mmCIF file of C-alpha atoms in Angstrom:
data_model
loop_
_atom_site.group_PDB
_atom_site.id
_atom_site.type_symbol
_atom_site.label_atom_id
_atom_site.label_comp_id
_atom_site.label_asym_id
_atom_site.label_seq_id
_atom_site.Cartn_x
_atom_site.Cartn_y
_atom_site.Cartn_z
ATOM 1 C CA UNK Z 415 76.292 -67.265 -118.877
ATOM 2 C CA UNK Z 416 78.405 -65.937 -116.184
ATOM 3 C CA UNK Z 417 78.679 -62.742 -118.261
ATOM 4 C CA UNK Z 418 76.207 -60.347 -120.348
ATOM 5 C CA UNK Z 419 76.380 -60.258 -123.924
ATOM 6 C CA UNK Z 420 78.274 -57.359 -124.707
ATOM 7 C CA UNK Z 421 76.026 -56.499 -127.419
ATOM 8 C CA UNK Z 422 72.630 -56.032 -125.365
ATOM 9 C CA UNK Z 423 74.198 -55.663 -122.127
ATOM 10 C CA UNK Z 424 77.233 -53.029 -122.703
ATOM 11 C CA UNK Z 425 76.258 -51.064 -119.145
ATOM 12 C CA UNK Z 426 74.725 -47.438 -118.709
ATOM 13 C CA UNK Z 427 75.072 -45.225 -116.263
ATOM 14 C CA UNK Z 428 72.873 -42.191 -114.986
ATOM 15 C CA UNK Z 429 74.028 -38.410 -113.837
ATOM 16 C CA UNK Z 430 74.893 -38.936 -110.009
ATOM 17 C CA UNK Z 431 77.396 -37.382 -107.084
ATOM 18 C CA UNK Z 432 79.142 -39.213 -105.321
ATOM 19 C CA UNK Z 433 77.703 -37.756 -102.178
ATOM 20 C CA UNK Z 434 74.450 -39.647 -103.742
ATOM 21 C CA UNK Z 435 76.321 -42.702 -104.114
ATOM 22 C CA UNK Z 436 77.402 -42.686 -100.676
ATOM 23 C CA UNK Z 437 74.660 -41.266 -99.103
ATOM 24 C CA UNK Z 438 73.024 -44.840 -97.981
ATOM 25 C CA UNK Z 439 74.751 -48.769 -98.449
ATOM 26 C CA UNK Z 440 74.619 -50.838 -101.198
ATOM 27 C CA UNK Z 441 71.695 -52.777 -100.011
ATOM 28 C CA UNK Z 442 69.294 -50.002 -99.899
ATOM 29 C CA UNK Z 443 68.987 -49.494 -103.138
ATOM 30 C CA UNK Z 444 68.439 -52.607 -104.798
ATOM 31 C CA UNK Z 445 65.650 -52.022 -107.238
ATOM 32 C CA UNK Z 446 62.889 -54.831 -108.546
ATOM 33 C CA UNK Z 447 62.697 -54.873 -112.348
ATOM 34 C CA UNK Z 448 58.792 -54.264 -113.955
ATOM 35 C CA UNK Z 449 57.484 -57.784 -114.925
ATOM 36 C CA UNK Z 450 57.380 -56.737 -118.555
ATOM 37 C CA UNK Z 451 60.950 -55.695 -119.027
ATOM 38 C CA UNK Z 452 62.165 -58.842 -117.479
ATOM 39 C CA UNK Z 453 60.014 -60.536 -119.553
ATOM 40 C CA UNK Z 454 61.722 -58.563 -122.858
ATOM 41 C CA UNK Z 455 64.911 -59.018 -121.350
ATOM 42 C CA UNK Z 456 64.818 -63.121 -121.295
ATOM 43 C CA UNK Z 457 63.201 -62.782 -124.601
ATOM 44 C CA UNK Z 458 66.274 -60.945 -125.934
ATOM 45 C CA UNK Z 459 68.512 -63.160 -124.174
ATOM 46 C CA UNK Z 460 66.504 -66.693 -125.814
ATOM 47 C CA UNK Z 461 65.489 -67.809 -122.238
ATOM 48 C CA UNK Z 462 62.293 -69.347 -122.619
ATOM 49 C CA UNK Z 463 60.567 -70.122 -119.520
ATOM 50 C CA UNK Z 464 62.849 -69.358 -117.332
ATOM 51 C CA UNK Z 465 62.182 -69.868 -113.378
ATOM 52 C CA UNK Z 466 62.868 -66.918 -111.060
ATOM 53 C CA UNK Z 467 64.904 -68.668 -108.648
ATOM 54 C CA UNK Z 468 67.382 -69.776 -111.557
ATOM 55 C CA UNK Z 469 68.306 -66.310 -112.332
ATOM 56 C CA UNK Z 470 67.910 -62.464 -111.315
ATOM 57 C CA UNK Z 471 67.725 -59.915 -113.985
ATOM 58 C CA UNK Z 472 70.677 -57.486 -112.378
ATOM 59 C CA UNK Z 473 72.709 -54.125 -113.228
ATOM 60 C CA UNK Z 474 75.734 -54.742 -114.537
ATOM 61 C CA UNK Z 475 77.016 -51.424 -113.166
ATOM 62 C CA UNK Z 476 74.349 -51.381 -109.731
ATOM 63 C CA UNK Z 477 72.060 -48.550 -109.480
ATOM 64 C CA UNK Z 478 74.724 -47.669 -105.972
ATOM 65 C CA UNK Z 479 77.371 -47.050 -108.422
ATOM 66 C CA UNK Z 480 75.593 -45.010 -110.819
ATOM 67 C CA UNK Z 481 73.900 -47.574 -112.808
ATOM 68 C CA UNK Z 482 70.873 -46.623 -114.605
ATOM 69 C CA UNK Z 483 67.185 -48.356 -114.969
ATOM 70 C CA UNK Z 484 67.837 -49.102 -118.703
ATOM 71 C CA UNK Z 485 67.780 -52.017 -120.993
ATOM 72 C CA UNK Z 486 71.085 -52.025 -122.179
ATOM 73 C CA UNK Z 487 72.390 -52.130 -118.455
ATOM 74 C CA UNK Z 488 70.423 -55.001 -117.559
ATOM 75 C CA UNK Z 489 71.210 -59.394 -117.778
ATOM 76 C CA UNK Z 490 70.097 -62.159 -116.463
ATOM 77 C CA UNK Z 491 72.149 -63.266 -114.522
ATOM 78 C CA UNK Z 492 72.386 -66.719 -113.114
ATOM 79 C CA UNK Z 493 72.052 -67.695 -109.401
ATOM 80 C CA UNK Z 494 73.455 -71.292 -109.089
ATOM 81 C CA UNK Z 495 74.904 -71.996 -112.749
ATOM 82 C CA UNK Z 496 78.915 -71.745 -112.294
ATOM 83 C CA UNK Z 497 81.324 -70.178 -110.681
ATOM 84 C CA UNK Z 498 80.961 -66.762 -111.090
ATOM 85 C CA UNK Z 499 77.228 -66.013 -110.461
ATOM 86 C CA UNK Z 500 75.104 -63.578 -108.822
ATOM 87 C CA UNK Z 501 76.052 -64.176 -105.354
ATOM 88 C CA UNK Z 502 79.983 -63.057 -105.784
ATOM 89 C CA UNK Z 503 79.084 -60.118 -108.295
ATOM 90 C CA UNK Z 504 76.977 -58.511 -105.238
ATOM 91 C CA UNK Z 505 80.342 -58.907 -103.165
ATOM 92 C CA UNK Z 506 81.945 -57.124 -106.199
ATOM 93 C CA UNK Z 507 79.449 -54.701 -105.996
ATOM 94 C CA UNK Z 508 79.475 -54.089 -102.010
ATOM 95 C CA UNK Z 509 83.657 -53.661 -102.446
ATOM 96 C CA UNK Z 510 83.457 -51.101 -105.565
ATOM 97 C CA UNK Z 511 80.949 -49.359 -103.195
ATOM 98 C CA UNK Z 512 82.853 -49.177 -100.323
ATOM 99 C CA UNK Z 513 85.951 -48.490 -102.004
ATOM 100 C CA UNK Z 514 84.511 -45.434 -104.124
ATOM 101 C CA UNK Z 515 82.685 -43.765 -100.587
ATOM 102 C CA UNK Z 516 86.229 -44.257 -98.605
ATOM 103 C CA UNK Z 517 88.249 -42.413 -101.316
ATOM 104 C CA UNK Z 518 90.332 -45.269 -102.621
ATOM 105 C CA UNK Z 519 88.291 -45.749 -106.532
ATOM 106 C CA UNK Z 520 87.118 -43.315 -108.970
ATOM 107 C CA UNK Z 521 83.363 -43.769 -109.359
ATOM 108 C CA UNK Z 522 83.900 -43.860 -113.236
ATOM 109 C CA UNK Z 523 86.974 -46.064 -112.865
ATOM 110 C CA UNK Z 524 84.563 -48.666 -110.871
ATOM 111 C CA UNK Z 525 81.260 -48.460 -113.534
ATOM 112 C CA UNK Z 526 83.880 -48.895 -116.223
ATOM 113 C CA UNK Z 527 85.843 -51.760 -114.525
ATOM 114 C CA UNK Z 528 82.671 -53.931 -113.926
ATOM 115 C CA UNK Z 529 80.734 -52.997 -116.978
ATOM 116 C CA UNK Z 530 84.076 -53.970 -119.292
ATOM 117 C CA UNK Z 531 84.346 -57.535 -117.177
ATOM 118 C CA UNK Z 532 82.802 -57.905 -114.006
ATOM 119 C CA UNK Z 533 84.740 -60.948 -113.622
ATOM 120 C CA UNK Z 534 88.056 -59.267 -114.354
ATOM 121 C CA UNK Z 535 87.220 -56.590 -111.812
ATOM 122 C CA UNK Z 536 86.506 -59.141 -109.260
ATOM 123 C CA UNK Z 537 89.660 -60.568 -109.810
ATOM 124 C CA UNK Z 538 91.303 -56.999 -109.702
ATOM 125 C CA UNK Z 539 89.656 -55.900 -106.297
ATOM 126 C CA UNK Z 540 89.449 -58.982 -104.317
ATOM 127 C CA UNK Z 541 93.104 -59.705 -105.540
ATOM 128 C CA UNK Z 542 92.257 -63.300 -106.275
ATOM 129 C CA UNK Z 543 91.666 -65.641 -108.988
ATOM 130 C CA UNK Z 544 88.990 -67.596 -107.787
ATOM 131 C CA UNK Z 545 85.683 -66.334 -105.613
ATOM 132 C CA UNK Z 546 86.361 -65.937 -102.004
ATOM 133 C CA UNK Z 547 83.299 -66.844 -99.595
ATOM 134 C CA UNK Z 548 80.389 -63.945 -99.751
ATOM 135 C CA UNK Z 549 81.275 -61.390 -97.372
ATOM 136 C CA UNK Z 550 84.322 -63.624 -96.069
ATOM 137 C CA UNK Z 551 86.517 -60.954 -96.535
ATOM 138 C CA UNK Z 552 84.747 -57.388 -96.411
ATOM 139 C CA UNK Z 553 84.691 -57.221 -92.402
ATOM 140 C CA UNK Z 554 88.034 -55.673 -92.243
ATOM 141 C CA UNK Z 555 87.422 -53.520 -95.230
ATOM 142 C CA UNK Z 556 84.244 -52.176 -94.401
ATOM 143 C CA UNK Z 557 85.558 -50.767 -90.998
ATOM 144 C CA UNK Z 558 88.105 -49.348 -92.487
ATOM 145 C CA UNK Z 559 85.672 -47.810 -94.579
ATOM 146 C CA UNK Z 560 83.857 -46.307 -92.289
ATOM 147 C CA UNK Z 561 86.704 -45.015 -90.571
ATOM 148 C CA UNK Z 562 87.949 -42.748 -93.044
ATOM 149 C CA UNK Z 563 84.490 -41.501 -94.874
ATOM 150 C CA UNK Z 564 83.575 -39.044 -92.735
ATOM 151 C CA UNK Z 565 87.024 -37.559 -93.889
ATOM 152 C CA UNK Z 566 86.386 -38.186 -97.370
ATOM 153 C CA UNK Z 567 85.658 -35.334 -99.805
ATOM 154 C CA UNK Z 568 84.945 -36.105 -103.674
ATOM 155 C CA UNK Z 569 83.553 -33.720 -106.403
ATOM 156 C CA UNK Z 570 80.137 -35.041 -107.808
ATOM 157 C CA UNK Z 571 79.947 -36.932 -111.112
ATOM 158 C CA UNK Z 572 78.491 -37.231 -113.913
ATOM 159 C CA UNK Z 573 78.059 -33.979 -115.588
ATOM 160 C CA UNK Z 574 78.076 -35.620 -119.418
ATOM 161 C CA UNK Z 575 74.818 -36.616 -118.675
ATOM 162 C CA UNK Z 576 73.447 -40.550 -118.618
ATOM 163 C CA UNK Z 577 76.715 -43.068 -120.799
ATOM 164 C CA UNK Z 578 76.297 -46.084 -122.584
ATOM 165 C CA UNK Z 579 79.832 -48.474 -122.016
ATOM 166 C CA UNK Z 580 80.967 -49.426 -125.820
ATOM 167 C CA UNK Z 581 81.954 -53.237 -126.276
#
């Protein structure tokens, strides 16, 4: 289960700027999910008893890149099981941030990418066809990064309001 189910999971995303979205890093606003909705969400899924440290229930598009705190936007997502888990779609995540806040990816081009196929947008961002080592490869980018946000300047997003991604 390396991917949602298309079906429950298509993505949705909330009204947001992009100076929002690059107002603080990726980690800062990781957001715990209410005990009942994960509950409803492994119910939907047909997990039954699952153990917490066997999966997370995660954005597909991350609440840093406009996700919103919806049903049909979260999964749960495996830590351990495979190749493609939880561990390298946060390093998808981190890049699609830092890409969007240094100028070089539409915000809607990113929520779109990774709520489509996550995996596929790894592969399209990292330029690889397998996972590369968490954070092996993001020191160089995020300097560069930094260098050239304070130069950025986007126009906020989002004025249609909160989307839903279609399968």
């Amino acid at each position: 289960m390396g991917v949602p189910d298309r079906n429950l999971t298509p993505g949705a995303t909330r009204r947001i700027s992009i100076a929002d979205v690059c107002s603080m890093a990726h980690e800062e606003v990781v957001r715990e999910v209410p005990t009942a909705l994960r509950q409803e969400i492994f119910q939907e899924y047909g997990i039954a008893n699952p153990h917490s440290a066997d999966y997370e229930i995660d954005y597909l598009i991350a609440p840093g890149l406009g996700g919103a705190d919806d049903i049909h936007n979260l999964w749960p997502e495996p830590y351990t099981s495979g190749t493609w888990n939880a561990h390298i779609k946060d390093a998808l995540e981190e890049r699609l941030h830092q890409m969007v806040c240094a100028g070089k990816l539409d915000l809607t081009t990113a929520q779109t990418d990774i709520a489509k196929d996550w995996i596929a947008a790894y592969k399209k961002y990292f330029h690889t066809d397998e996972p590369l080592a968490p954070r092996s490869d993001l020191s160089g980018f995020v300097g560069e990064s930094l260098r050239t946000l304070g130069r950025v300047v986007l126009p906020a997003i989002g004025s249609r309001g909160d989307r839903r991604f279609p399968s």
